[in-house]
PDB file of C-alpha atoms in Angstrom:
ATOM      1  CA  UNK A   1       0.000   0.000   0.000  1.00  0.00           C
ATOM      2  CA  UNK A   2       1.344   3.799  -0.948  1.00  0.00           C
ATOM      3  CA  UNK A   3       2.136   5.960   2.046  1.00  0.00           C
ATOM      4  CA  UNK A   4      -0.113   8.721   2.549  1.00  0.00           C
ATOM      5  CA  UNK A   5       1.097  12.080   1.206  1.00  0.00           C
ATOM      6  CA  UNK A   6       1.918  14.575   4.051  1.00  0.00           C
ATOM      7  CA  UNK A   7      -0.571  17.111   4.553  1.00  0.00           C
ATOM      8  CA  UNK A   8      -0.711  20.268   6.451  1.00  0.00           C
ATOM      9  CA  UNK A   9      -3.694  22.129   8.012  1.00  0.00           C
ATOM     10  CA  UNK A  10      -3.816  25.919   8.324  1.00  0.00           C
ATOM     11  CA  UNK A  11      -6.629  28.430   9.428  1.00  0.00           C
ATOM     12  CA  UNK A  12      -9.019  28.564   6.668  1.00  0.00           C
ATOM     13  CA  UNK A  13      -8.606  31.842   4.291  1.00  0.00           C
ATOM     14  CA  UNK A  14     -12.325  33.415   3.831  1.00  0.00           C
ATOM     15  CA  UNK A  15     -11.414  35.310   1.102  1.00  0.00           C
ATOM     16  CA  UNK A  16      -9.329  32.815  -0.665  1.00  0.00           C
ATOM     17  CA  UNK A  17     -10.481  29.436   0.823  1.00  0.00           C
ATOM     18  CA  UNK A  18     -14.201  30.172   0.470  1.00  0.00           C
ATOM     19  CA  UNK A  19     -14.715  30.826  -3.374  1.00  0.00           C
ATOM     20  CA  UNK A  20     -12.506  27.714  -3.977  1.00  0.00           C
ATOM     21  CA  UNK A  21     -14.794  25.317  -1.522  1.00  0.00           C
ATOM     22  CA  UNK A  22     -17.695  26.972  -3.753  1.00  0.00           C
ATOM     23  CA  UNK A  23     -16.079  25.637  -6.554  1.00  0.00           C
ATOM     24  CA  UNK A  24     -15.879  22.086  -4.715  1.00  0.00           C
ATOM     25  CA  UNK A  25     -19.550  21.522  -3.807  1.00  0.00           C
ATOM     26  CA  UNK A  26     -21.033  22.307  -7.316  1.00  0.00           C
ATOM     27  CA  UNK A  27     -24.365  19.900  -6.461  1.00  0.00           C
ATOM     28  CA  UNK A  28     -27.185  20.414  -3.385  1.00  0.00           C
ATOM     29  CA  UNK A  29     -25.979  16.487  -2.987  1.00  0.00           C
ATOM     30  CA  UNK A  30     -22.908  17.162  -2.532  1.00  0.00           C
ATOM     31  CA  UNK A  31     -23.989  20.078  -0.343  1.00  0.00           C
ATOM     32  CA  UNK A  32     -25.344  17.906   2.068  1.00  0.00           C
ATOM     33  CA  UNK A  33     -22.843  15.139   2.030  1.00  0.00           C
ATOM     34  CA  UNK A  34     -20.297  17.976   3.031  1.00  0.00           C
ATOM     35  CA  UNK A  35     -22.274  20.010   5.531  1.00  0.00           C
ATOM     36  CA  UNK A  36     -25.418  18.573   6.443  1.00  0.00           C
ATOM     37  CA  UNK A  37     -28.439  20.762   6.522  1.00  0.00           C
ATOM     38  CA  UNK A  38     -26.627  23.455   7.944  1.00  0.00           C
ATOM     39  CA  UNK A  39     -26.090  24.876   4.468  1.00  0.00           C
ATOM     40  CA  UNK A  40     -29.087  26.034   2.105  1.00  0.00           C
ATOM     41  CA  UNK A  41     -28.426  25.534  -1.555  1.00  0.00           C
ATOM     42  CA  UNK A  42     -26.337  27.307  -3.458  1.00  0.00           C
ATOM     43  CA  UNK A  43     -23.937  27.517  -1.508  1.00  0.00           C
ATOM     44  CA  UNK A  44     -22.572  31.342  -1.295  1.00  0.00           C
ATOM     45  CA  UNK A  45     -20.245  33.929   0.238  1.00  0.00           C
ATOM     46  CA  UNK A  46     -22.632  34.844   2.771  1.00  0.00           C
ATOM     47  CA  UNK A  47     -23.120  31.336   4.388  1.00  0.00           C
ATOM     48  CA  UNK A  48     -19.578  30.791   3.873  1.00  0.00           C
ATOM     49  CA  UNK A  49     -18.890  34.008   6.376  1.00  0.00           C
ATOM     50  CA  UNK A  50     -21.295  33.434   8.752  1.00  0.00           C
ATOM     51  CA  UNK A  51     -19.901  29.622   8.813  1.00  0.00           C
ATOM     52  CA  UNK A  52     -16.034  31.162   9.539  1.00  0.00           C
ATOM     53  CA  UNK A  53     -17.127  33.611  12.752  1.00  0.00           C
ATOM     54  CA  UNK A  54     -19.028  30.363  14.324  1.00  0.00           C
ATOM     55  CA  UNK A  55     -17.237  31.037  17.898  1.00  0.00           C
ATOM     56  CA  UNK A  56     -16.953  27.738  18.451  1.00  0.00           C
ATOM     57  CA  UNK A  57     -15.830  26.492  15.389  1.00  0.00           C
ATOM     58  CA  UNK A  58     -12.007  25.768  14.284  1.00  0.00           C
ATOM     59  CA  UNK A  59     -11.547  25.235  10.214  1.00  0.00           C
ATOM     60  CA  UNK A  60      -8.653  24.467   8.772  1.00  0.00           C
ATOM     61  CA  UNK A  61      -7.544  23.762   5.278  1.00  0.00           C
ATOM     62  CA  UNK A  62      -5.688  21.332   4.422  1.00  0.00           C
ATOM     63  CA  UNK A  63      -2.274  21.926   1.834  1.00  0.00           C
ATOM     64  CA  UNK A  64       0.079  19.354  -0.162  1.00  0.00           C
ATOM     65  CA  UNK A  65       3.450  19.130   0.266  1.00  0.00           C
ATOM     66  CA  UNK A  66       3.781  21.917  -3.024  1.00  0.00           C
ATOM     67  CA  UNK A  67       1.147  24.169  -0.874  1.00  0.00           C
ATOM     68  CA  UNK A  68      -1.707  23.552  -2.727  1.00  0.00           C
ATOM     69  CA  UNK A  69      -5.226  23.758  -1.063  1.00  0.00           C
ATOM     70  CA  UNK A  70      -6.610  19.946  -1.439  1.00  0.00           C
ATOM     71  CA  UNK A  71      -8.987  19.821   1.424  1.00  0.00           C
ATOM     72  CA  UNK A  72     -11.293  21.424   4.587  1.00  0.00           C
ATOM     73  CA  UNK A  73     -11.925  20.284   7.746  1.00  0.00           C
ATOM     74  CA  UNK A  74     -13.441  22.063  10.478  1.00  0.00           C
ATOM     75  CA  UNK A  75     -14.462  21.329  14.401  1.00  0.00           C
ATOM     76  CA  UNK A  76     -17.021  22.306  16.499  1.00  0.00           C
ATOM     77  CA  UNK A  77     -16.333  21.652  20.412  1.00  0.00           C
ATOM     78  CA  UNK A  78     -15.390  17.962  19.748  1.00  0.00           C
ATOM     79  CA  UNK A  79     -16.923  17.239  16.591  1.00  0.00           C
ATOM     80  CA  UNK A  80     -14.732  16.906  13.633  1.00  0.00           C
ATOM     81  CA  UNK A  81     -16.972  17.702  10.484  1.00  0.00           C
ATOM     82  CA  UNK A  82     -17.326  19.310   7.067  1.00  0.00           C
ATOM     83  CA  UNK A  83     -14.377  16.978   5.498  1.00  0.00           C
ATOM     84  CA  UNK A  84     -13.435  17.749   2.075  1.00  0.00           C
ATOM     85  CA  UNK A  85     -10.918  16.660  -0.320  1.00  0.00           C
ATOM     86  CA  UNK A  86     -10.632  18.610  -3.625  1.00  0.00           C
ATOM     87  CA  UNK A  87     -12.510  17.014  -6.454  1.00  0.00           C
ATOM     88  CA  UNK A  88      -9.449  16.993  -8.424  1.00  0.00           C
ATOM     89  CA  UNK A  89      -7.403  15.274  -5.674  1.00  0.00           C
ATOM     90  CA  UNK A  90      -9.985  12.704  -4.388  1.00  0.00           C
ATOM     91  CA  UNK A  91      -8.270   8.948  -4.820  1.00  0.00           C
ATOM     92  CA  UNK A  92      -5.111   9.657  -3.792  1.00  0.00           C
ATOM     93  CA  UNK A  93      -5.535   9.058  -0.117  1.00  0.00           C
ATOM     94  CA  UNK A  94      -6.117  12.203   0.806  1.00  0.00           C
ATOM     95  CA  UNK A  95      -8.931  11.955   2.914  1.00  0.00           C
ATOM     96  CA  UNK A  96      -7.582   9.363   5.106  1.00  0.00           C
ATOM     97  CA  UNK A  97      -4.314  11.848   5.427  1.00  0.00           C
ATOM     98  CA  UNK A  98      -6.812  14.953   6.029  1.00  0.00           C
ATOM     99  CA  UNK A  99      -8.500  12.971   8.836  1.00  0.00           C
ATOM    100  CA  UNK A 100      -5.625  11.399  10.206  1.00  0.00           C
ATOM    101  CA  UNK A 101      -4.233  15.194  10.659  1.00  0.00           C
ATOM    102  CA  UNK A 102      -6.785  16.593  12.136  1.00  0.00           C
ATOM    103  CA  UNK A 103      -7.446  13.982  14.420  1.00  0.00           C
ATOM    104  CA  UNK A 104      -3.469  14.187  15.728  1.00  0.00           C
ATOM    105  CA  UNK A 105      -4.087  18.095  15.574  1.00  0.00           C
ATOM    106  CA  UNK A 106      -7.523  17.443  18.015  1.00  0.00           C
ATOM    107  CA  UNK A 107      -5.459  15.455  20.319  1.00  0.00           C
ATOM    108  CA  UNK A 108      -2.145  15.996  20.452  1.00  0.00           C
ATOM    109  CA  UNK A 109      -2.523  19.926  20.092  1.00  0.00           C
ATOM    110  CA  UNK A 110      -5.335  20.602  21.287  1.00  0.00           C
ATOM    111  CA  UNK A 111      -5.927  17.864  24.163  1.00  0.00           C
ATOM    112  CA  UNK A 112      -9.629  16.531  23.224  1.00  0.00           C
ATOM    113  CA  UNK A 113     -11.006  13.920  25.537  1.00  0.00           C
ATOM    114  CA  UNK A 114     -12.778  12.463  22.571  1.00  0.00           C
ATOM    115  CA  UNK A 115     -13.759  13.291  18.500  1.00  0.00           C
ATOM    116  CA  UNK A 116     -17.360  12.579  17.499  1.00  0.00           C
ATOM    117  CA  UNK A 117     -18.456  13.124  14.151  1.00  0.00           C
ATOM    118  CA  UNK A 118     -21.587  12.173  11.782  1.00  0.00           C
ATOM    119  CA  UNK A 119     -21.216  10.727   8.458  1.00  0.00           C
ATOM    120  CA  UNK A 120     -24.225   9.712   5.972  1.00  0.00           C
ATOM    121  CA  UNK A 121     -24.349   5.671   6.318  1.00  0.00           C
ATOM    122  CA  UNK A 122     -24.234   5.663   2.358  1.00  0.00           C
ATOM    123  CA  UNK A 123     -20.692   7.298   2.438  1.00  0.00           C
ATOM    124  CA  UNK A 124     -19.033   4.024   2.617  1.00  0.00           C
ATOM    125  CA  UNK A 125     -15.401   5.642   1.504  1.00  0.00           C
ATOM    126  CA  UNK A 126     -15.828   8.116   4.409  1.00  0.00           C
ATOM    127  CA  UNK A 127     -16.883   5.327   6.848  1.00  0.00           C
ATOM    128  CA  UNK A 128     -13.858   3.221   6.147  1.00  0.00           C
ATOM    129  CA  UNK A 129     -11.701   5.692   6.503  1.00  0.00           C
ATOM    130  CA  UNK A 130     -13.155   6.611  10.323  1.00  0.00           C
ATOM    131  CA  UNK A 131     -13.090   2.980  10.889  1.00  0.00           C
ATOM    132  CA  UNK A 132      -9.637   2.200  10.298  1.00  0.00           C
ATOM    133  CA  UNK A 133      -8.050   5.125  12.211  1.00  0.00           C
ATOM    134  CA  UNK A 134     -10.523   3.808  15.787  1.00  0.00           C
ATOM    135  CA  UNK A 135     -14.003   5.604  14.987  1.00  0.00           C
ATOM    136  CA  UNK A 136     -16.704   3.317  16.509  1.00  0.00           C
ATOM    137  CA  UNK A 137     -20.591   3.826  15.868  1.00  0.00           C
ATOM    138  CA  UNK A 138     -22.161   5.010  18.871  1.00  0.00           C
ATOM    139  CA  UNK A 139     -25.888   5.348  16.865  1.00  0.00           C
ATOM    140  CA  UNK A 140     -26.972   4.988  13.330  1.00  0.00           C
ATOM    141  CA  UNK A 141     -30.049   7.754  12.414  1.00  0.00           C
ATOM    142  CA  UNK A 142     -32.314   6.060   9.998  1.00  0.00           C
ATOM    143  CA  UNK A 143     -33.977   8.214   7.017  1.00  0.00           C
ATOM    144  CA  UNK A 144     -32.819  11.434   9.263  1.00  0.00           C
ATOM    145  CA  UNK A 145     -33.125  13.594   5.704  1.00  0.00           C
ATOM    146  CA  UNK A 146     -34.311  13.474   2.511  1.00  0.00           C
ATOM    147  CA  UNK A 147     -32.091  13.996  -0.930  1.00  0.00           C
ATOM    148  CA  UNK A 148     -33.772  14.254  -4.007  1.00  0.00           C
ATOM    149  CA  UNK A 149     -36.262  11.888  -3.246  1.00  0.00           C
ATOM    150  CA  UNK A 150     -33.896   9.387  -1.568  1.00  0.00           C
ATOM    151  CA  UNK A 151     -33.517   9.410   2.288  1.00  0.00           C
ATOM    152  CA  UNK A 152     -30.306   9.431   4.096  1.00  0.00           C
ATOM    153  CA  UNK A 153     -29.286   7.786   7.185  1.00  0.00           C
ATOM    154  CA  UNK A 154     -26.671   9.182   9.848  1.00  0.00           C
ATOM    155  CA  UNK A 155     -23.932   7.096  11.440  1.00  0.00           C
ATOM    156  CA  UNK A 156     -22.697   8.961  14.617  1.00  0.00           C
ATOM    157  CA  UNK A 157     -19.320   7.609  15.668  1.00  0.00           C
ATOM    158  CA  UNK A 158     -16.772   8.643  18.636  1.00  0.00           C
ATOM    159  CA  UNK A 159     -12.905   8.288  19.163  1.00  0.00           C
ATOM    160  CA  UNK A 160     -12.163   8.580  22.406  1.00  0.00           C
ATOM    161  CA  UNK A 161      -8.504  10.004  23.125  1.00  0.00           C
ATOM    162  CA  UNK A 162      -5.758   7.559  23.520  1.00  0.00           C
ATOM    163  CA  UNK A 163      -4.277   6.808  27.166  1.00  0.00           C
ATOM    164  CA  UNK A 164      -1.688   9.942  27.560  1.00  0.00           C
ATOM    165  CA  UNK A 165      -0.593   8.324  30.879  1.00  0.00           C
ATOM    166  CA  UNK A 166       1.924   6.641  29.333  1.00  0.00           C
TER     167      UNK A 166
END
């Protein structure tokens, strides 16, 4: 198996970050397999601003080793959400890298007892990538939405922090 390429996060740019994300979500699907209902199709500058001043909320985006944005990831309290790889850069291993960053930045940096984090049970690439780095379903939402025509169900899953005693 490849290694994963190395990626960093920085603070997410409004005013550069924001019309590129735009570019990435180009669907109301794809909307609400990023954000959720949180977001009202189209997505535009205005819900993109109001998303960045959340006082709660930490976003990062994510860079390649050439300093190219190729991702977003953000966190609310302890819930690691709205996790996006570029559409050009999706395949790559990316997203497992993005993840695996943020969830060393949530506990090594920032001292988290524990991530949660939701992801649509038909996002099997996303669920296999929380799976393999210690996400375990805590619930599973059934039919919690509905997406042209189709409902969606929500896994909820938790990582607790590793032992730091040692």
């Amino acid at each position: 198996m490849p290694t994963q390429p190395p990626l960093s996060l920085i603070p997410y740019r409004p005013a550069t970050d924001g019309p590129l994300l735009r570019t990435w979500v180009t669907t109301r699907a794809e909307l609400m397999t990023w954000a959720g209902p949180s977001f009202s199709w189209p997505l535009d500058e205005a819900q993109l601003t109001a998303y960045a001043a959340e006082p709660d909320r930490r976003i990062w985006t994510a860079l390649s080793p050439t300093g190219e944005p190729v991702g977003h990831v953000s966190l609310s309290g302890t819930r690691l959400g709205r996790v996006l790889i570029a559409p050009g850069a999706r395949a790559h291993g990316l997203g497992s890298a993005l993840v695996s960053r943020a969830v060393e930045l949530c506990f090594d940096e920032l001292r988290l007892p524990e991530i949660t984090l939701g992801v649509w049970a038909h996002n099997t690439a996303a669920l296999r990538i929380y799976e393999k780095l210690g996400f375990r379903t805590q619930q599973v939402i059934k039919d919690v939405e509905q997406v042209d025509g189709t409902p969606w169900s929500a896994v909820q899953m938790r990582l607790p922090a590793p032992d730091r005693s040692q």
